[in-house]
Amino acid sequence: MDLIQIENNGPEILRTNYWETENAAKGFFFLSINAGAFRLLVPDSWVQETGEWMLAKEVIISRGPWPEKGKADAIEILFEDNSDSPYVLHIVAEQIDHMPLDADRDRRGNPPRWKFSAWTRAGKILELPCRYRIVKSLPYLKGW
């Protein structure tokens, strides 16, 4: 994995070398966490897919093992639009700058603790409330 550098201003990304990396060229997403925000860096080859994300009301991040892919730790990003088939992405630990802690989980009955934003080469394209949970295994594919 290429070394990805990100210059932050709280939850905002001021600068990053992500889009110049080999992994971005190969179409791999990168998830960065800073200042209470999950920031998804979107490779150029996926930008066309992001339109469906705009229908979401919130994003639900689920962390757990992904046995089907032989991964002990992975992340599911579910774009909750209250439909029967919301858009979902799965990424592995190598595509994340660091995993959130168990204590960072959202609790039922409480408002979302997190923000989620999606970033393309052109800048931030989406910002939504976000919830984080730990699940027994991925894919989980369930709403909050």
Coordinates of N, CA and C in Angstrom, one line a residue:
M1 N 0.8 -1.2 0.0 CA 0.0 0.0 0.0 C 0.9 1.2 0.0
D2 N 0.6 2.2 -0.8 CA 1.3 3.4 -0.9 C 1.1 4.2 0.4
L3 N 2.1 5.0 0.7 CA 2.0 5.9 1.9 C 1.1 7.1 1.5
I4 N 0.0 7.2 2.2 CA -1.0 8.3 1.9 C -0.8 9.3 2.9
Q5 N -0.6 10.5 2.4 CA -0.4 11.7 3.3 C -1.7 12.6 3.2
I6 N -2.2 13.0 4.4 CA -3.3 13.9 4.4 C -3.1 15.0 5.3
E7 N -3.3 16.2 4.9 CA -3.2 17.4 5.7 C -4.7 17.8 6.1
N8 N -4.9 17.9 7.4 CA -6.3 18.1 7.9 C -6.5 19.5 8.5
N9 N -7.7 19.9 8.5 CA -8.2 21.0 9.3 C -9.5 20.4 10.0
G10 N -9.3 19.8 11.1 CA -10.4 19.1 11.8 C -10.9 18.0 10.8
P11 N -12.2 17.9 10.6 CA -12.7 16.9 9.7 C -12.5 17.2 8.2
E12 N -12.1 18.3 7.9 CA -11.8 18.7 6.5 C -10.5 18.3 6.0
I13 N -10.4 17.9 4.7 CA -9.1 17.5 4.1 C -8.6 18.7 3.3
L14 N -7.5 19.2 3.7 CA -6.9 20.4 3.0 C -6.1 19.9 1.8
R15 N -5.4 18.8 2.0 CA -4.5 18.3 0.9 C -4.2 16.8 1.1
T16 N -4.1 16.1 0.0 CA -3.7 14.7 0.1 C -3.0 14.3 -1.2
N17 N -2.1 13.3 -1.1 CA -1.5 12.8 -2.3 C -2.2 11.5 -2.8
Y18 N -3.3 11.2 -2.2 CA -4.0 9.9 -2.5 C -4.2 9.7 -4.0
W19 N -4.7 10.7 -4.7 CA -5.0 10.5 -6.1 C -3.8 10.3 -7.0
E20 N -2.6 10.5 -6.5 CA -1.4 10.3 -7.2 C -0.8 8.9 -6.9
T21 N -1.5 8.1 -6.0 CA -0.9 6.8 -5.6 C -1.3 5.7 -6.6
E22 N -0.6 4.7 -6.6 CA -0.9 3.5 -7.4 C -2.2 2.9 -7.0
N23 N -2.5 2.9 -5.7 CA -3.7 2.3 -5.2 C -4.9 3.0 -5.7
A24 N -4.9 4.3 -5.8 CA -6.0 5.1 -6.3 C -6.1 4.8 -7.8
A25 N -5.0 4.7 -8.5 CA -5.1 4.4 -9.9 C -5.7 3.0 -10.2
K26 N -5.5 2.1 -9.2 CA -6.0 0.7 -9.3 C -7.5 0.7 -8.9
G27 N -8.1 1.8 -8.4 CA -9.5 1.8 -8.0 C -9.7 1.5 -6.6
F28 N -8.7 1.5 -5.7 CA -8.9 1.2 -4.3 C -9.3 2.5 -3.5
F29 N -10.4 2.4 -2.7 CA -10.9 3.5 -1.9 C -9.9 3.6 -0.7
F30 N -9.9 4.7 0.0 CA -9.1 4.9 1.2 C -10.0 5.6 2.2
L31 N -10.1 5.1 3.4 CA -10.9 5.7 4.5 C -10.0 6.3 5.5
S32 N -10.2 7.5 5.8 CA -9.4 8.3 6.8 C -10.3 8.7 7.9
I33 N -9.9 8.7 9.1 CA -10.7 9.1 10.3 C -9.9 10.2 11.0
N34 N -10.7 11.3 11.2 CA -10.1 12.4 11.9 C -11.2 13.3 12.5
A35 N -11.0 13.8 13.7 CA -11.9 14.8 14.3 C -13.4 14.4 14.2
G36 N -13.7 13.1 14.5 CA -15.1 12.7 14.6 C -15.7 12.5 13.2
A37 N -14.9 12.3 12.2 CA -15.4 12.1 10.8 C -14.7 11.0 10.1
F38 N -15.5 10.2 9.4 CA -15.0 9.2 8.5 C -15.0 9.9 7.1
R39 N -13.8 9.9 6.5 CA -13.6 10.6 5.2 C -13.2 9.6 4.2
L40 N -14.1 9.3 3.2 CA -13.9 8.3 2.2 C -13.2 9.0 1.0
L41 N -12.0 8.6 0.6 CA -11.4 9.1 -0.6 C -11.7 8.2 -1.8
V42 N -12.3 8.8 -2.8 CA -12.9 8.0 -3.9 C -12.0 8.0 -5.1
P43 N -11.6 6.9 -5.6 CA -10.7 6.8 -6.8 C -11.4 7.4 -8.0
D44 N -10.7 7.9 -8.9 CA -11.3 8.5 -10.1 C -12.2 7.5 -10.9
S45 N -11.9 6.2 -10.9 CA -12.6 5.2 -11.6 C -14.0 5.0 -11.0
W46 N -14.2 5.4 -9.8 CA -15.5 5.2 -9.1 C -16.4 6.5 -9.0
V47 N -15.9 7.6 -9.4 CA -16.7 8.8 -9.3 C -18.1 8.7 -9.9
Q48 N -18.2 8.0 -11.0 CA -19.5 7.9 -11.7 C -20.5 7.2 -10.8
E49 N -20.1 6.3 -9.8 CA -20.9 5.5 -9.0 C -21.5 6.4 -7.8
T50 N -20.9 7.5 -7.5 CA -21.3 8.3 -6.3 C -22.7 8.9 -6.4
G51 N -23.3 9.0 -7.5 CA -24.6 9.6 -7.6 C -25.6 9.0 -6.7
E52 N -25.6 7.7 -6.7 CA -26.6 6.9 -5.8 C -26.4 7.2 -4.3
W53 N -25.1 7.6 -4.0 CA -24.9 7.9 -2.6 C -25.6 9.1 -2.1
M54 N -25.9 10.0 -3.0 CA -26.6 11.3 -2.7 C -28.0 11.1 -2.2
L55 N -28.6 9.9 -2.4 CA -29.9 9.6 -1.9 C -30.0 9.2 -0.5
A56 N -28.8 8.9 0.1 CA -28.7 8.5 1.5 C -29.1 9.6 2.5
K57 N -29.7 9.1 3.6 CA -30.0 10.0 4.7 C -28.9 10.0 5.8
E58 N -28.3 8.9 5.9 CA -27.1 8.8 6.8 C -26.3 7.6 6.3
V59 N -25.1 7.5 6.9 CA -24.2 6.4 6.6 C -24.0 5.6 7.8
I60 N -24.0 4.3 7.7 CA -23.8 3.3 8.8 C -22.5 2.6 8.5
I61 N -21.5 2.7 9.4 CA -20.2 2.0 9.3 C -20.3 0.8 10.2
S62 N -20.1 -0.3 9.7 CA -20.0 -1.6 10.5 C -18.6 -2.2 10.4
R63 N -18.1 -2.6 11.5 CA -16.8 -3.2 11.5 C -16.9 -4.6 12.0
G64 N -16.2 -5.5 11.4 CA -16.2 -6.9 11.8 C -15.3 -7.7 10.9
P65 N -15.2 -9.0 11.2 CA -14.5 -9.9 10.3 C -15.3 -10.2 9.0
W66 N -14.5 -10.5 8.0 CA -15.2 -10.7 6.7 C -14.7 -12.1 6.2
P67 N -15.3 -13.2 6.8 CA -14.8 -14.5 6.6 C -14.8 -14.9 5.1
E68 N -15.8 -14.5 4.4 CA -15.8 -14.9 3.0 C -14.6 -14.4 2.2
K69 N -13.9 -13.4 2.6 CA -12.7 -12.9 2.0 C -11.5 -13.2 2.8
G70 N -11.6 -14.0 3.9 CA -10.5 -14.4 4.7 C -9.9 -13.2 5.5
K71 N -10.7 -12.2 5.8 CA -10.2 -11.0 6.5 C -10.7 -11.0 7.9
A72 N -9.8 -10.8 8.9 CA -10.1 -10.7 10.3 C -10.8 -9.4 10.7
D73 N -10.5 -8.4 9.9 CA -11.1 -7.0 10.2 C -11.3 -6.3 8.9
A74 N -12.6 -5.8 8.8 CA -12.9 -5.0 7.6 C -14.1 -4.0 8.0
I75 N -14.4 -3.2 7.0 CA -15.4 -2.2 7.2 C -16.5 -2.3 6.1
E76 N -17.7 -2.1 6.5 CA -18.8 -2.0 5.6 C -19.4 -0.6 5.7
I77 N -19.5 0.1 4.5 CA -20.1 1.4 4.5 C -21.4 1.3 3.8
L78 N -22.5 1.5 4.6 CA -23.8 1.4 4.0 C -24.5 2.8 3.9
F79 N -24.9 3.2 2.7 CA -25.5 4.5 2.5 C -27.0 4.3 2.7
E80 N -27.5 4.5 3.9 CA -28.9 4.3 4.3 C -29.8 5.3 3.6
D81 N -30.6 4.7 2.7 CA -31.6 5.6 2.0 C -33.0 5.1 2.3
N82 N -33.2 4.2 3.3 CA -34.4 3.6 3.6 C -35.1 2.8 2.5
S83 N -34.3 2.3 1.6 CA -34.8 1.4 0.6 C -34.4 -0.1 1.0
D84 N -34.9 -1.0 0.2 CA -34.6 -2.4 0.4 C -33.2 -2.8 0.0
S85 N -32.6 -1.9 -0.8 CA -31.2 -2.2 -1.3 C -30.4 -1.0 -1.4
P86 N -29.9 -0.5 -0.2 CA -29.1 0.7 -0.2 C -27.7 0.3 -0.8
Y87 N -27.0 1.4 -1.2 CA -25.7 1.2 -1.8 C -24.7 0.8 -0.6
V88 N -23.8 -0.1 -0.9 CA -22.9 -0.5 0.2 C -21.5 -0.8 -0.4
L89 N -20.5 -0.5 0.3 CA -19.1 -0.7 0.0 C -18.5 -1.6 1.1
H90 N -17.5 -2.4 0.8 CA -16.8 -3.2 1.8 C -15.3 -2.9 1.5
I91 N -14.6 -2.5 2.5 CA -13.1 -2.3 2.4 C -12.4 -3.0 3.5
V92 N -11.1 -3.3 3.3 CA -10.3 -4.1 4.2 C -9.5 -3.1 5.0
A93 N -8.9 -3.6 6.1 CA -8.1 -2.8 7.1 C -7.0 -2.1 6.4
E94 N -6.4 -2.6 5.3 CA -5.3 -2.0 4.7 C -5.7 -0.7 3.9
Q95 N -7.0 -0.5 3.8 CA -7.5 0.7 3.1 C -8.0 1.8 4.1
I96 N -7.6 1.6 5.3 CA -8.0 2.5 6.4 C -6.8 3.0 7.1
D97 N -6.8 4.3 7.4 CA -5.6 4.8 8.1 C -5.5 4.3 9.5
H98 N -6.6 4.1 10.2 CA -6.6 3.4 11.5 C -8.1 3.1 11.8
M99 N -8.2 2.0 12.6 CA -9.6 1.6 12.9 C -10.1 2.4 14.1
P100 N -11.4 2.7 14.1 CA -12.0 3.3 15.3 C -12.0 2.4 16.5
L101 N -12.0 2.9 17.7 CA -12.0 2.1 18.9 C -13.4 1.5 19.2
D102 N -13.4 0.5 20.0 CA -14.7 -0.1 20.5 C -15.5 1.0 21.2
A103 N -14.9 1.8 21.9 CA -15.6 2.9 22.7 C -16.2 3.9 21.8
D104 N -15.8 4.0 20.5 CA -16.3 5.0 19.6 C -17.7 4.6 19.0
R105 N -18.2 3.5 19.4 CA -19.5 3.0 18.8 C -20.6 3.9 19.2
D106 N -21.6 4.0 18.3 CA -22.8 4.7 18.5 C -23.7 3.8 19.4
R107 N -24.6 4.4 20.2 CA -25.5 3.7 21.0 C -26.9 3.8 20.5
R108 N -27.7 2.8 20.6 CA -29.1 2.8 20.2 C -29.8 3.9 21.0
G109 N -30.7 4.6 20.4 CA -31.5 5.7 21.0 C -30.8 7.0 21.1
N110 N -29.5 7.1 20.7 CA -28.7 8.3 20.7 C -28.6 8.8 19.3
P111 N -28.4 10.1 19.1 CA -28.1 10.6 17.8 C -26.8 10.2 17.3
P112 N -26.5 10.2 16.0 CA -25.2 9.8 15.4 C -24.1 10.6 16.1
R113 N -23.0 9.9 16.4 CA -21.8 10.6 17.0 C -20.8 11.1 15.9
W114 N -21.0 10.6 14.7 CA -20.0 10.8 13.7 C -20.5 11.6 12.5
K115 N -19.6 12.1 11.7 CA -19.9 12.6 10.4 C -19.2 11.7 9.3
F116 N -19.8 11.7 8.1 CA -19.2 10.9 7.0 C -19.1 11.9 5.9
S117 N -18.0 11.9 5.2 CA -17.8 12.7 4.0 C -17.1 11.9 2.9
A118 N -17.5 12.2 1.7 CA -16.8 11.5 0.5 C -16.1 12.6 -0.3
W119 N -14.9 12.3 -0.7 CA -14.0 13.2 -1.3 C -13.5 12.6 -2.7
T120 N -13.6 13.5 -3.7 CA -13.0 13.1 -5.0 C -11.8 14.1 -5.2
R121 N -11.2 13.9 -6.3 CA -10.1 14.8 -6.7 C -10.5 16.3 -6.6
A122 N -11.8 16.5 -7.0 CA -12.3 17.9 -7.0 C -12.7 18.4 -5.7
G123 N -12.7 17.6 -4.6 CA -13.1 18.1 -3.3 C -14.2 17.2 -2.7
K124 N -14.8 17.8 -1.6 CA -15.9 17.1 -0.9 C -17.1 17.1 -1.7
I125 N -17.7 15.9 -1.9 CA -19.0 15.8 -2.7 C -20.2 15.4 -1.8
L126 N -19.9 15.0 -0.6 CA -21.0 14.5 0.2 C -20.6 14.6 1.7
E127 N -21.6 15.0 2.5 CA -21.4 15.0 4.0 C -22.8 14.6 4.6
L128 N -22.7 13.6 5.5 CA -23.9 13.1 6.1 C -23.6 12.7 7.6
P129 N -24.7 12.6 8.4 CA -24.5 12.0 9.7 C -24.1 10.5 9.5
C130 N -23.4 10.0 10.5 CA -22.8 8.7 10.4 C -22.9 8.0 11.8
R131 N -23.2 6.7 11.7 CA -23.2 5.9 12.9 C -22.1 4.8 12.7
Y132 N -21.5 4.4 13.8 CA -20.5 3.3 13.8 C -20.9 2.2 14.8
R133 N -20.7 1.0 14.3 CA -21.0 -0.2 15.2 C -20.0 -1.3 14.9
I134 N -20.0 -2.2 15.8 CA -19.2 -3.5 15.6 C -20.2 -4.6 15.5
V135 N -20.0 -5.5 14.5 CA -20.9 -6.6 14.2 C -20.1 -7.9 14.2
K136 N -20.8 -9.0 14.2 CA -20.2 -10.3 14.3 C -19.5 -10.7 13.0
S137 N -20.0 -10.3 11.9 CA -19.4 -10.6 10.6 C -19.9 -9.7 9.5
L138 N -19.1 -9.6 8.5 CA -19.5 -8.8 7.2 C -19.7 -9.8 6.1
P139 N -20.5 -9.6 5.1 CA -21.4 -8.4 5.0 C -22.5 -8.5 6.1
Y140 N -22.9 -7.3 6.6 CA -24.0 -7.2 7.6 C -25.3 -6.7 6.9
L141 N -25.2 -5.6 6.2 CA -26.3 -5.1 5.3 C -27.6 -4.8 6.0
K142 N -27.5 -4.3 7.2 CA -28.7 -4.0 8.0 C -28.7 -2.5 8.3
G143 N -29.9 -1.9 8.3 CA -30.0 -0.5 8.8 C -29.8 -0.4 10.3
W144 N -29.9 0.8 10.8 CA -29.7 1.0 12.2 C -30.8 0.4 13.0

